[in-house]
Each structure stands twice: as C-alpha cells, then as structure tokens.
Coordinates of C-alpha atoms in Angstrom, one line a residue:
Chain A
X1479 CA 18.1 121.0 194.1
X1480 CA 21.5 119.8 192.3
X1481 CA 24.4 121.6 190.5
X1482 CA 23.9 121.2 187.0
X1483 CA 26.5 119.2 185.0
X1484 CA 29.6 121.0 183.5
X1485 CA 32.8 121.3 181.5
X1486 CA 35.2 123.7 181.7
X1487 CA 37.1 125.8 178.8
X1488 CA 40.8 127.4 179.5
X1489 CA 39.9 130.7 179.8
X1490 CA 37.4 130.2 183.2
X1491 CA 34.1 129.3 181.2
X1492 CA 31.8 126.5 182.4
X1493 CA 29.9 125.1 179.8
X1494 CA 26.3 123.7 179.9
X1495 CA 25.3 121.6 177.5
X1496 CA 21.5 121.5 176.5
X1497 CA 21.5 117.6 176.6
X1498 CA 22.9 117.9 180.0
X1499 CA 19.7 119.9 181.6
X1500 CA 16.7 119.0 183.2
X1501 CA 13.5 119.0 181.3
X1502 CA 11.3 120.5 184.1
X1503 CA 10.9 124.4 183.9
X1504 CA 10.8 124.9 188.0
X1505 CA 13.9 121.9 188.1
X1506 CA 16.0 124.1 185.8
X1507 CA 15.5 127.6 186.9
X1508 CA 15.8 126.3 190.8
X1509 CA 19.0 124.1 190.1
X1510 CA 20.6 127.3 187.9
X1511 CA 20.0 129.6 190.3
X1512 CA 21.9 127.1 193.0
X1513 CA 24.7 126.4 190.3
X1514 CA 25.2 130.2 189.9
X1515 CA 25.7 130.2 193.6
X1516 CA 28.1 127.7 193.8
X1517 CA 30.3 128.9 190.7
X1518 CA 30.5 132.5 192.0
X1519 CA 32.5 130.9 195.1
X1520 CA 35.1 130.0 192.6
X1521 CA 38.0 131.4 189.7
X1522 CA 35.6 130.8 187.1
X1523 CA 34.4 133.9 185.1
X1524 CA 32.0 133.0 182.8
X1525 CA 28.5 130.6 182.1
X1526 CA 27.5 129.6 178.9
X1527 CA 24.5 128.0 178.4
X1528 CA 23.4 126.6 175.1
X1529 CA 19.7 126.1 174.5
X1530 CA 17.9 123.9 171.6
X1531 CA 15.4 125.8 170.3
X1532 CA 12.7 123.2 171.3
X1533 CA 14.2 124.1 174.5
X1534 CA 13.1 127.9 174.1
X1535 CA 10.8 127.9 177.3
X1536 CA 13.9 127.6 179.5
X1537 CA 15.2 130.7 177.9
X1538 CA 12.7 133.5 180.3
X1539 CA 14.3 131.8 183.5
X1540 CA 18.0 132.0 182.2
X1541 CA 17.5 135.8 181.3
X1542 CA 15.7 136.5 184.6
X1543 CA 18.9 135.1 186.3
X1544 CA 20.8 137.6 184.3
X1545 CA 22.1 136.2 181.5
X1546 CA 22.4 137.9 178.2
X1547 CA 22.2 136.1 174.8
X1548 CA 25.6 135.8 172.7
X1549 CA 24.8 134.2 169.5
X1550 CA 22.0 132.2 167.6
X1551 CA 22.2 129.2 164.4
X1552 CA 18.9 128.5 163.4
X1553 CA 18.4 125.8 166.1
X1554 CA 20.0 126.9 168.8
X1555 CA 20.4 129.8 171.0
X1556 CA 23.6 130.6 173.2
X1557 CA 23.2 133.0 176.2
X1558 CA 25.9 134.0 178.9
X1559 CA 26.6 135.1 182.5
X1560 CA 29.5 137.3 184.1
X1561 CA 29.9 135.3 187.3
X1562 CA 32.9 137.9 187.6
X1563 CA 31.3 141.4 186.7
X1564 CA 34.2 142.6 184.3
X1565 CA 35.1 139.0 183.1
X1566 CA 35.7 139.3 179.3
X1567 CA 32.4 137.9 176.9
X1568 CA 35.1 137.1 173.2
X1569 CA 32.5 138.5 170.7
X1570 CA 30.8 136.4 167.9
X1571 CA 31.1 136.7 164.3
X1572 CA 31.8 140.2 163.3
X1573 CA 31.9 140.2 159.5
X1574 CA 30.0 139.4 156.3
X1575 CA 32.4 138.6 153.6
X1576 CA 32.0 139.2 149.9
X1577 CA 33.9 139.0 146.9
X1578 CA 33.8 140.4 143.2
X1579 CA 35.6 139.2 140.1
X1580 CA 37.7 141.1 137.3
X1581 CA 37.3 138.4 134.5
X1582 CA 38.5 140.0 131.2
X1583 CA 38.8 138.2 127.5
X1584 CA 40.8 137.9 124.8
X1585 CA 38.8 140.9 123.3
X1586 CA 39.7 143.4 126.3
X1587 CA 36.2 143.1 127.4
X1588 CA 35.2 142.8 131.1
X1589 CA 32.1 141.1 132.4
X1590 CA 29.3 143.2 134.2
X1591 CA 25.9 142.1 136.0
X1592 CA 23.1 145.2 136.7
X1593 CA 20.9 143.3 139.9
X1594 CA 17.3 144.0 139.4
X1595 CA 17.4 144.6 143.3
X1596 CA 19.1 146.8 145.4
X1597 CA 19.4 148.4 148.9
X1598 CA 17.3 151.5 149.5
X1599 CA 19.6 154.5 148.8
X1600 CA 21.9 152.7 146.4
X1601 CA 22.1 153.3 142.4
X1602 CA 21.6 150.5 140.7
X1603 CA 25.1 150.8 138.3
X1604 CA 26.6 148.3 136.6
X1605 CA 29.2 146.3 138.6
X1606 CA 31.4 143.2 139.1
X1607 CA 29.6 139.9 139.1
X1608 CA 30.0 138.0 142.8
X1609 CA 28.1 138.1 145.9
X1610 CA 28.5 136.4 149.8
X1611 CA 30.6 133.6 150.3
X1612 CA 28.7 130.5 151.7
X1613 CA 29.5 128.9 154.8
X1614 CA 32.5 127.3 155.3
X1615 CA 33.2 128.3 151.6
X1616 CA 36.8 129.1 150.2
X1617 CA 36.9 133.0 148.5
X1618 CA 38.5 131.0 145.4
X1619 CA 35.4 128.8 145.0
X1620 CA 33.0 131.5 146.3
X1621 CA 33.9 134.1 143.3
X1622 CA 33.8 131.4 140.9
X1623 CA 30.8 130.0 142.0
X1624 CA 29.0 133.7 142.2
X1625 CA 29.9 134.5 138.6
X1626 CA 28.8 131.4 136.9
X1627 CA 25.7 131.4 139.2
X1628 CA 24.9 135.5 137.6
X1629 CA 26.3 135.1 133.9
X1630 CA 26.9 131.4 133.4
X1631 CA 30.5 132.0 132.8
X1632 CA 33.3 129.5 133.8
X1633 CA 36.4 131.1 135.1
X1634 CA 39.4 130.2 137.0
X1635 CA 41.8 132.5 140.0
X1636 CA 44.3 134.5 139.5
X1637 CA 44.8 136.4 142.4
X1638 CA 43.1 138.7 145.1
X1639 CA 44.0 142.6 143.7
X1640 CA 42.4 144.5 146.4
X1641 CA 39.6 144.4 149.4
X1642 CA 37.4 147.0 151.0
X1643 CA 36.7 146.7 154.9
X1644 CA 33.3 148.5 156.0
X1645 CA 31.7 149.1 158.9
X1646 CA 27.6 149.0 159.6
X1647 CA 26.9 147.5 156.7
X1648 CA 23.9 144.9 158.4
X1649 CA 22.6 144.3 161.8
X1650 CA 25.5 146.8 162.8
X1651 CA 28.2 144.3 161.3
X1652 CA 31.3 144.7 159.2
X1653 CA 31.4 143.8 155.7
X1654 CA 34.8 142.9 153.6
X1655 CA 34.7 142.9 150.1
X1656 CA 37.6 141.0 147.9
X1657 CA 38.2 141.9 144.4
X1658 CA 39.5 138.9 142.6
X1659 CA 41.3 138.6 139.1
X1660 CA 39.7 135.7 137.1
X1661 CA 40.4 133.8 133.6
X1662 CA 37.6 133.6 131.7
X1663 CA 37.6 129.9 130.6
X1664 CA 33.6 130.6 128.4
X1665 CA 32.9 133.6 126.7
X1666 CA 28.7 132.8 126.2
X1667 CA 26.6 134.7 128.8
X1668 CA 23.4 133.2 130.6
X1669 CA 22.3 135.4 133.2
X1670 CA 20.6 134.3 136.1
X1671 CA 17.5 136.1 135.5
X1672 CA 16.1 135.9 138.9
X1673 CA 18.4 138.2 140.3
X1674 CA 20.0 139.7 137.4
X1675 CA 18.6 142.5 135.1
X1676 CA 21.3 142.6 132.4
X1677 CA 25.1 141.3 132.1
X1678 CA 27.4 141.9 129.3
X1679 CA 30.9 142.1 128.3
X1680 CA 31.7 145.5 128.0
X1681 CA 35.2 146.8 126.1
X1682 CA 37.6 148.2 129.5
X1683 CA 37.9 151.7 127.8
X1684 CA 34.0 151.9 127.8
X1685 CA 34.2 150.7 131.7
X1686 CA 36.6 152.8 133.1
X1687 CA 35.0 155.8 131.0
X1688 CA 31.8 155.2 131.8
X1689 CA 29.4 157.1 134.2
X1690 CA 27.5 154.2 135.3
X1691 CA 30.7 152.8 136.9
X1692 CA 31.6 153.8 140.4
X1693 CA 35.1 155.3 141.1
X1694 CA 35.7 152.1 143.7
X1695 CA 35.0 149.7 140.4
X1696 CA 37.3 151.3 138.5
X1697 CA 39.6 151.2 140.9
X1698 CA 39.3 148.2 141.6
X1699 CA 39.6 146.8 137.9
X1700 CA 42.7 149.1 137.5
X1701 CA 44.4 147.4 140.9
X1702 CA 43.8 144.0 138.9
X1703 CA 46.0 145.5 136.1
X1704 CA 49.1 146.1 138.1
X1705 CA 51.3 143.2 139.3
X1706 CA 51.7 141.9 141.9
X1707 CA 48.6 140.8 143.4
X1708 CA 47.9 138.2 146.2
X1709 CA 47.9 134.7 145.0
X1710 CA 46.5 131.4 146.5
X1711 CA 49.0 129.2 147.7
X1712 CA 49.2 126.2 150.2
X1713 CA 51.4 125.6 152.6
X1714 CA 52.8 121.6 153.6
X1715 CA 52.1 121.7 157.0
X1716 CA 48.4 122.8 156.7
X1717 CA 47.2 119.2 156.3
X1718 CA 43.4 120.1 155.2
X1719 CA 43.4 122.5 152.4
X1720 CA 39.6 122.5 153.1
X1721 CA 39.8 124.3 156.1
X1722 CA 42.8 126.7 154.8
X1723 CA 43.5 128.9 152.2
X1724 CA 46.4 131.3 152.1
X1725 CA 47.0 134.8 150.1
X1726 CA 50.5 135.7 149.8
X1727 CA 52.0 138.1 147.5
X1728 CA 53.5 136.2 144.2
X1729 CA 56.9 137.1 144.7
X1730 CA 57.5 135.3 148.0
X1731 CA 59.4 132.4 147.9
X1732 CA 59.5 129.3 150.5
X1733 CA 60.0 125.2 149.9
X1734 CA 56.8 125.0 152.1
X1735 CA 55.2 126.9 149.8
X1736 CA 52.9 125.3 146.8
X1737 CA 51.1 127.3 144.3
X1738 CA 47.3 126.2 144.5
X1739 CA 46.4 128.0 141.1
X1740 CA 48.2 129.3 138.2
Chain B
X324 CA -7.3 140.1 167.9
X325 CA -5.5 142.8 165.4
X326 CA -3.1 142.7 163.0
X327 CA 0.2 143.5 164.6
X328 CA 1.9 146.5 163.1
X329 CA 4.5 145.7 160.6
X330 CA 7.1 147.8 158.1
X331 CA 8.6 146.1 154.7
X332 CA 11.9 145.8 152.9
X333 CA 12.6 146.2 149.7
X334 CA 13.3 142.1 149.3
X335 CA 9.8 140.9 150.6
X336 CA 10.5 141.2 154.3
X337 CA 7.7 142.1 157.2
X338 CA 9.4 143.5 160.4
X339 CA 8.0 144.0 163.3
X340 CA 9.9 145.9 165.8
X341 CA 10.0 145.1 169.7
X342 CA 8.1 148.8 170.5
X343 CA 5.0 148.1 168.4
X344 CA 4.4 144.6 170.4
X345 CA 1.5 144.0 172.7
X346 CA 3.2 143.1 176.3
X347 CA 0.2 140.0 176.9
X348 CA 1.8 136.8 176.6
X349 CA -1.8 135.8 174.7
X350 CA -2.6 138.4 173.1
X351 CA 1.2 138.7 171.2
X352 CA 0.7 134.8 170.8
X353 CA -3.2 135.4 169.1
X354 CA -2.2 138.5 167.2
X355 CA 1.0 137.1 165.9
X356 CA -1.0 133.8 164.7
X357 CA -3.5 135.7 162.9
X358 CA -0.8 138.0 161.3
X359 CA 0.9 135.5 160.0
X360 CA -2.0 133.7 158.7
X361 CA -2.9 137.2 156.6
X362 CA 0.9 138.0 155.4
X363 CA 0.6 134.1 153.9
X364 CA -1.6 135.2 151.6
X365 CA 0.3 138.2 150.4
X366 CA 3.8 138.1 148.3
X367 CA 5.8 138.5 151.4
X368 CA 8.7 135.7 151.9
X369 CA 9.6 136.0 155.6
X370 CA 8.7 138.0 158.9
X371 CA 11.4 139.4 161.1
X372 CA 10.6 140.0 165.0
X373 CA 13.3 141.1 166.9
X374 CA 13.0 141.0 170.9
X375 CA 14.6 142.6 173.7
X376 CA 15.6 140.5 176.1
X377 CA 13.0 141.9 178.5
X378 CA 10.5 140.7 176.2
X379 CA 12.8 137.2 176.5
X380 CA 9.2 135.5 177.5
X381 CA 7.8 135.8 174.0
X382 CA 10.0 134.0 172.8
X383 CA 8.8 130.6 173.4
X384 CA 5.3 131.7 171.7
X385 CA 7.2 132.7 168.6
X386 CA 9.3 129.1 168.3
X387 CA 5.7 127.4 168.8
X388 CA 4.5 129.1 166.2
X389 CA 7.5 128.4 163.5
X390 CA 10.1 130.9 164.1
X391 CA 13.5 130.0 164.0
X392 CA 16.4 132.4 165.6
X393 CA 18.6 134.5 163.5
X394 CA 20.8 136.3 165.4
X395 CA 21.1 138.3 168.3
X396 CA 23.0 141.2 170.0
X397 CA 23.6 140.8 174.0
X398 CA 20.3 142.7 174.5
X399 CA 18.2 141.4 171.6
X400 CA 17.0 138.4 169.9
X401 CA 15.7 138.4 166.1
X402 CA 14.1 135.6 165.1
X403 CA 12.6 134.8 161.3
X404 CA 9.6 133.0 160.1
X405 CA 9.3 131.8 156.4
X406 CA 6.1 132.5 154.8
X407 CA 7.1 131.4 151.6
X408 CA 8.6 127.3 152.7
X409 CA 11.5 128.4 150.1
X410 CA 12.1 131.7 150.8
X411 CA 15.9 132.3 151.1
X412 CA 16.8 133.5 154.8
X413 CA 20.5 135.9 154.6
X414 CA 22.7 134.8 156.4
X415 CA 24.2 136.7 159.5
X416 CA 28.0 137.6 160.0
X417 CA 30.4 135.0 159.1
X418 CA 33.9 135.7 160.1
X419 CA 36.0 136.6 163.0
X420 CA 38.4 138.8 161.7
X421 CA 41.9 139.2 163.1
X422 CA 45.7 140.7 162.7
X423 CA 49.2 140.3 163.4
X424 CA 51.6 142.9 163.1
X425 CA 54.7 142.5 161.6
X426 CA 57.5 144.7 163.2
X427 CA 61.0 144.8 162.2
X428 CA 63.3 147.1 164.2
X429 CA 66.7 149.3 162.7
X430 CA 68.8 146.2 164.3
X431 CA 66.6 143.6 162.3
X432 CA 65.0 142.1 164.8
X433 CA 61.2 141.3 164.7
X434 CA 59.2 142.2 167.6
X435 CA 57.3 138.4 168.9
X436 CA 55.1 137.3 171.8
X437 CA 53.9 134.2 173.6
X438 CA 50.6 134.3 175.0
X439 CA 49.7 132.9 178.3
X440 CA 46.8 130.9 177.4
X441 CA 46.0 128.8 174.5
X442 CA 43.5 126.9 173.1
X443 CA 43.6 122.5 173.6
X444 CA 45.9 121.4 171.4
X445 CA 47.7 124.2 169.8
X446 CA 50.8 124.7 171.1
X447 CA 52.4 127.9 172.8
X448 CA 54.4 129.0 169.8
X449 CA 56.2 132.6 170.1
X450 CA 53.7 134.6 167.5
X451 CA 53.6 137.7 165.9
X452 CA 51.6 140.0 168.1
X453 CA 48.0 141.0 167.4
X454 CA 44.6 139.8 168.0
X455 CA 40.8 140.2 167.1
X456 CA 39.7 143.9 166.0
X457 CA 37.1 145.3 167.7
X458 CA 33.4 146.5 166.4
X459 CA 33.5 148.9 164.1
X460 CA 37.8 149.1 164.4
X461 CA 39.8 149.6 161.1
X462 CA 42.4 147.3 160.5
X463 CA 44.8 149.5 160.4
X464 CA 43.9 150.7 164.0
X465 CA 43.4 147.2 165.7
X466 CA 46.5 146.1 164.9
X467 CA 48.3 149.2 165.7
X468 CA 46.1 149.1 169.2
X469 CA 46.5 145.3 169.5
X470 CA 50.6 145.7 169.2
X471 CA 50.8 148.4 171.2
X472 CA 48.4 146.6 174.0
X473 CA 50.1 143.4 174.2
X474 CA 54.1 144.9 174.3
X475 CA 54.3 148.2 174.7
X476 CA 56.1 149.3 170.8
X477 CA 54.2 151.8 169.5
X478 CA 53.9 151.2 165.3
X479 CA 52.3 153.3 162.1
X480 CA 51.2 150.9 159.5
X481 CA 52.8 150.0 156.5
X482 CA 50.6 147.9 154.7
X483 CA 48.7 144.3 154.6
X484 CA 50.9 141.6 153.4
X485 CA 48.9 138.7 153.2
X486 CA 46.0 136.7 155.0
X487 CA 44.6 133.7 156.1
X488 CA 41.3 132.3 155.9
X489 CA 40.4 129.5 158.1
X490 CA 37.0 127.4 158.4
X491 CA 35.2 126.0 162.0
X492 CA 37.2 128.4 163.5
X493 CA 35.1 129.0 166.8
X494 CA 31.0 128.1 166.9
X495 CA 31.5 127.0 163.2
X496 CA 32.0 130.2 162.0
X497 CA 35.4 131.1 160.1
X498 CA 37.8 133.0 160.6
X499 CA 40.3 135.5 158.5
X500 CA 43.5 136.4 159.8
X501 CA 45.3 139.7 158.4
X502 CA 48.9 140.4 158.7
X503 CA 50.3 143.8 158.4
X504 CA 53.7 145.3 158.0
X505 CA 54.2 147.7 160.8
X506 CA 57.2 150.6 161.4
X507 CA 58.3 150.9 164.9
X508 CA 58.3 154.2 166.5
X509 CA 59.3 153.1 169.7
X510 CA 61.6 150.2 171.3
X511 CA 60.8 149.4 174.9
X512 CA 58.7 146.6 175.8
X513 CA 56.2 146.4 178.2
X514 CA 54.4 143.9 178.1
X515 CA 50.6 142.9 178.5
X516 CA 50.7 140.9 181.5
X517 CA 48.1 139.5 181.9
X518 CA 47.9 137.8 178.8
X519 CA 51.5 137.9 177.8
X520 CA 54.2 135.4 179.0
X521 CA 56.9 136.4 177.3
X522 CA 57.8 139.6 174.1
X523 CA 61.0 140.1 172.8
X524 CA 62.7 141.5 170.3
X525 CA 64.5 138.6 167.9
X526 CA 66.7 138.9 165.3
X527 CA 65.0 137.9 162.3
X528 CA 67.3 135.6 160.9
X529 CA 67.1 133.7 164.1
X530 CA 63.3 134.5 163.5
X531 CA 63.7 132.9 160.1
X532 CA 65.7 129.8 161.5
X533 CA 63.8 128.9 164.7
X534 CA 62.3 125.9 165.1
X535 CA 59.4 127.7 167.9
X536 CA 58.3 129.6 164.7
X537 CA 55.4 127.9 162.6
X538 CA 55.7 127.6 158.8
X539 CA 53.1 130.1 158.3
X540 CA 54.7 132.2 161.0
X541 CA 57.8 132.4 158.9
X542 CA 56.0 132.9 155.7
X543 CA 54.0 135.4 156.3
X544 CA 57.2 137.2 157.6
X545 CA 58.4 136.5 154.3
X546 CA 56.2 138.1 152.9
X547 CA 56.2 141.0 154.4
X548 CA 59.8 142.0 152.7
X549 CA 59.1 141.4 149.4
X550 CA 57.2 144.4 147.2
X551 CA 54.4 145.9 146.9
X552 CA 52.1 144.8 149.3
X553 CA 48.5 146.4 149.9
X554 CA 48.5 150.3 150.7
X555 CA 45.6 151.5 152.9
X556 CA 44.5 154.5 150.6
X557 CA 41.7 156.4 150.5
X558 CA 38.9 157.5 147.3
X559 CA 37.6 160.6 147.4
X560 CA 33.9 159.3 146.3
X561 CA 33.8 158.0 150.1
X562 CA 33.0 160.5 152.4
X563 CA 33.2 158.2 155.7
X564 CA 36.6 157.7 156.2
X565 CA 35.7 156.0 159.2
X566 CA 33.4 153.7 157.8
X567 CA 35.5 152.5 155.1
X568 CA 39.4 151.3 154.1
X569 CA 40.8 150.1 150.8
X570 CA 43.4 147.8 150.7
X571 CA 44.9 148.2 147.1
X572 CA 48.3 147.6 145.4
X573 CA 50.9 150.2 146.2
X574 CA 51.1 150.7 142.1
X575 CA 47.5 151.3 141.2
X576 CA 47.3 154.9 139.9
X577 CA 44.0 156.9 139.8
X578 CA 43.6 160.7 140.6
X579 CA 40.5 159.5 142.9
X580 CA 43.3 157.8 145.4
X581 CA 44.7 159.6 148.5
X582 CA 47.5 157.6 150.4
X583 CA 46.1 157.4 153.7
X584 CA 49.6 156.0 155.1
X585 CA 53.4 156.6 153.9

C-alpha cells in the first residue's frame, strides 16, 4: 500500500490527478483508503479526485469510500470527499446564460423569429431572435452570432438594455437572459429553417400592440428605447480582451476606459 | 432481456430514470444494450440515464457501452448517449455568477474588504465586498447577504451598475461578476473573520486615488454614481416573484412594471 500522489490548493484541498493513479482496481481502492487515513491526520479539508472516463471503473470504489461527485465534461468526471465533515464543497457552474437582440431598421421595424419547438407548457409567441451563448463565448459575439444563425441578418452592439435572472429553469439551474440593442447592418431575411418556423420584420407599433407578444418582450424592447443602457467597453489593464468583456453604463468616464463598439 | 422502461421529451430525448432500473449489474448491462439497439432504429437523437450514486456501479457498464457524462448533482450522475452520431447534446450550466456591493456611507466613504485567502497569483487587493450567490438566491439578496456576512453593514439595494464577464474562470467554465449599488442602513463593522483580514470604511476619494484599488475596482465604482443604472422591478405577468428578477433601466415606463426596490 502507498499514499497516492498529490498537490495542494490554498484553500486545504489535495488534488489527485487521474494520470497520477494506479491502474489496478484493488491498488487504487486499497491505497485511497490508506491516503484518506493519512490526510484526515492533517489541516487539510477537502479530496478531489478527477477521473477520465476510460477510468470509470475506479469510480464504485471512490463512492464506496464516501465520496460524492461535484462536476462532469464529457470526458471526465470530478468527485469529492469532506476529510473535515463541515469543510466547505465551492459549488460548480450555477447558470445558463442567454441573450436576445432588439435590432430595429430604418423603417421602425423590429426582427422576430417563431421556433417551431418549444418547452412543454410554453406558447409558442413570437419573440426576439438569440439563443445560449457558446462556451467561452463573449455575449457581444453570442447575440450576433444567434441572430444571423435564425434570420441571416448581420448586425452589430449597441448595448445591453436589460437582463432577467431565473431560477429552475434546467437540471435545477439558474438561467440569465440579456436583452441586447443591435444595428441592423442587412435588412434580407433567411431563416434557419431547421429551428425556425417564421421570422419577419414587424413595424414596433404592431409589436408592442400585439397579443402574441409577451409583456416581458415588450418590456424589454421598450428598455432598449430609453438611454442609457450598458455598453461594452475595455479596460487597459485587462491584457486579453478574449477572456474579458465589460458592461458599464455609457456615461461613465475613465482614461482606462476604451469603448469596444460604437 | 426487456426493454428498459423509458419516457420522451419533446426534442427527441429517451430518459430513463434511476427507479425504473434493474439493480443486476448484467441484466442493466443486457437490457440497456438491447434498448439502445431498438431506440437506433426509431427517430430518437439521444438517451438520458441519470444515476444515484448508489447505483455508482453502473456506471462503468454505461461508459462501455458509449455513454459519455453530462452533469451531475452531489448525489446523481446523468450521463448521455447519442443515437443519432450528430445529434446536438445541450449543454449544462455555464457560469458562476457573483456580486459586489457597492456601499457609500453619509460621510462618503465606501465600505471595502480584504480577503484572507486568495487564489496563486492574484494579489490581496482591498475589494468591494461580495461573493458567489447561492442556488436559487436573487441577486439582490446575495449581495445584500454576502455584504452583510463578510462586515457586518447591513444594506437595501439600489440597483446593478455594471458587470463583468470573464472566461476559464474555474474548471473552464466562465464566470459573470455583478456589481450593485447598495444604501447602508447600518455603520458598525463586524467583520467575517474567518475569511476577512481586514473591512473598513474609506473615503472614496482616497478610494478613487489608491494605488491598492484595481482599475476595474475604481471603475465599476465609477459607475455606480453616474445615472440610471438597472432597477430591480417587477411585471405583473410573473407570478413567482421568487423565481424571477428584471433588471431594467430606471426610465422604462410600462403599467405592467412594479418597483420592487426604491
């Protein structure tokens, strides 16, 4: 038997790592077991273990030493064990997060998508086209890429007008959902018939009169009316503008400050 | 062998649900196989099996047999298996979602923190106070709760006045930090010691002028005095106040708005 091979984070986890562990079913649940006992004689509070899922036969012996499962990707599975019995678990990912686009031409029109699916329960009305960001995606690129994906028409940000925050909206997560202002830069619509059972541009009258539009999405459009909004700026000392973006009301002012869009 | 018993949804999904599973490690492994091989020639894109973790040993079966993990809660796994080799798999939950609470006392000075412990490389700026929100927890609540944890000042909310969103933020998920404009209804701080080092109350041009304060520290203060910022209101269509807030400009009208905050 042998204590299994560790790092350490700063807030009293030891971390095993699933190239670090022995191959052997008996080898690994004997040499956790012993490892368990060893940590529990010190400060440390937490285990994590990260399993490959080729790996997924070692995952019955972890859970029959007690530990729970904290978070999956597709490959890998991440389980956890209170060597402290009230030791703090930091939860995973809490939220989906979605954004919809106002984009309204020179004719006073605004753009509308009908999905030819939706959730049990819900009324299929006409709405805003967007949809989930990707991973690792910017909201600015995600609403732009959403609406030319569902009507095939090129916009550009203005400025975040308003956001909804829900609760149990999948799997027990929260959802947030942005509302965007967007230029039109194309007027011609090409829906994305897959997912899409109409789109138009509707005159904003018509919209905000209409009984196939929500209260929220009128709201919403309205809150893109009124100034100011939130826009997209960056900020010098955030050196990868890939990994940040930053909403700031318009009227702030700062020398860090650059405006990322119009 | 049998056909294991199975429920749809509505975007050509089988679920199976961890009850309706036979507990034989061969028999799950056989009936699961020959499901699969019957729901392959049907329309359906993917099956969905979630597992408790007491059924944490058939696991390993389902892997062998081309199911990949999808997410999990601390007690269950659900894993997903493509029946269609392009079916399109949703993602799970995102985003960590956080706040920091602006607070400016009658004497102009901003209530700010250190933290004890922080992660490798950052350094241990003094920070607006705040923190992660809970499951399920408003905004407006976590950072009320999260101020009031970590020093003592009690606060009502004001409103949100601006945010960051950050990518490979923690197990390459992202992150989106809120920060909200906060009225003090109390003075004395006590603070959070176990995570705290240090809260004070600083006069916010020395705030302004420090060089312990980040950029984006500073800015998002900024922000925070100059008008309007988002209003937490609510629409009278929604009747779960606490499953949804709206964030929307303080000077969007509509006779379907209640302020839910001064």
């Amino acid at each position: 038997m042998s204590i299994l091979k560790s790092t350490t984070d700063p807030f009293g986890g030891i971390i095993l790592e699933p190239n670090n562990l022995p191959t052997d079913l008996k080898v690994f649940a004997n040499d956790l077991k012993e490892s368990i006992h060893r940590w529990q004689a010190t400060d440390s509070k937490l285990v994590w273990l990260k399993l490959m899922i080729s790996q997924s036969n070692l995952i019955h012996p972890a859970v029959n030493l007690g530990f729970n499962f904290h978070h999956t990707s597709e490959q890998s599975l991440m389980l956890v064990y209170r060597l402290k019995s009230k030791a703090f678990i930091p939860p995973f990912a809490s939220h989906y997060i979605g954004i919809g686009g106002v984009a309204i031409n020179s004719k006073n029109e605004i753009l509308v998508v009908r999905e030819k699916y939706v959730r049990k329960g819900q009324i299929n009305q006409l709405k805003l086209p967007g949809g989930a960001i990707n991973a690792d995606e910017h909201l600015v690129d995600g609403v732009i890429r959403e609406v030319l994906e569902e009507t095939g028409v090129k916009t550009e940000f203005v400025s975040i007008s308003s956001f909804r925050h829900i609760h149990e909206y999948r799997y027990q997560k929260s959802d947030i959902y942005f509302v965007a202002l967007l230029k039109p830069l194309s007027n011609k619509i090409t829906p994305q018939t897959e997912e899409i059972e109409e789109c138009k541009w509707m005159p904003l009258q018509e919209y905000l009169n209409s009984s196939e539009i929500s209260d929220f999405n009128k709201i919403v459009v309205k809150s893109t009316l009124v100034k100011p909004n939130f826009k997209s700026k960056l900020i010098h000392e955030y050196r990868s503008p890939d990994l940040y973006e930053f909403f700031l009301p318009d009227s702030v002012e700062d020398s860090n400050l650059v405006d990322r869009y119009f």
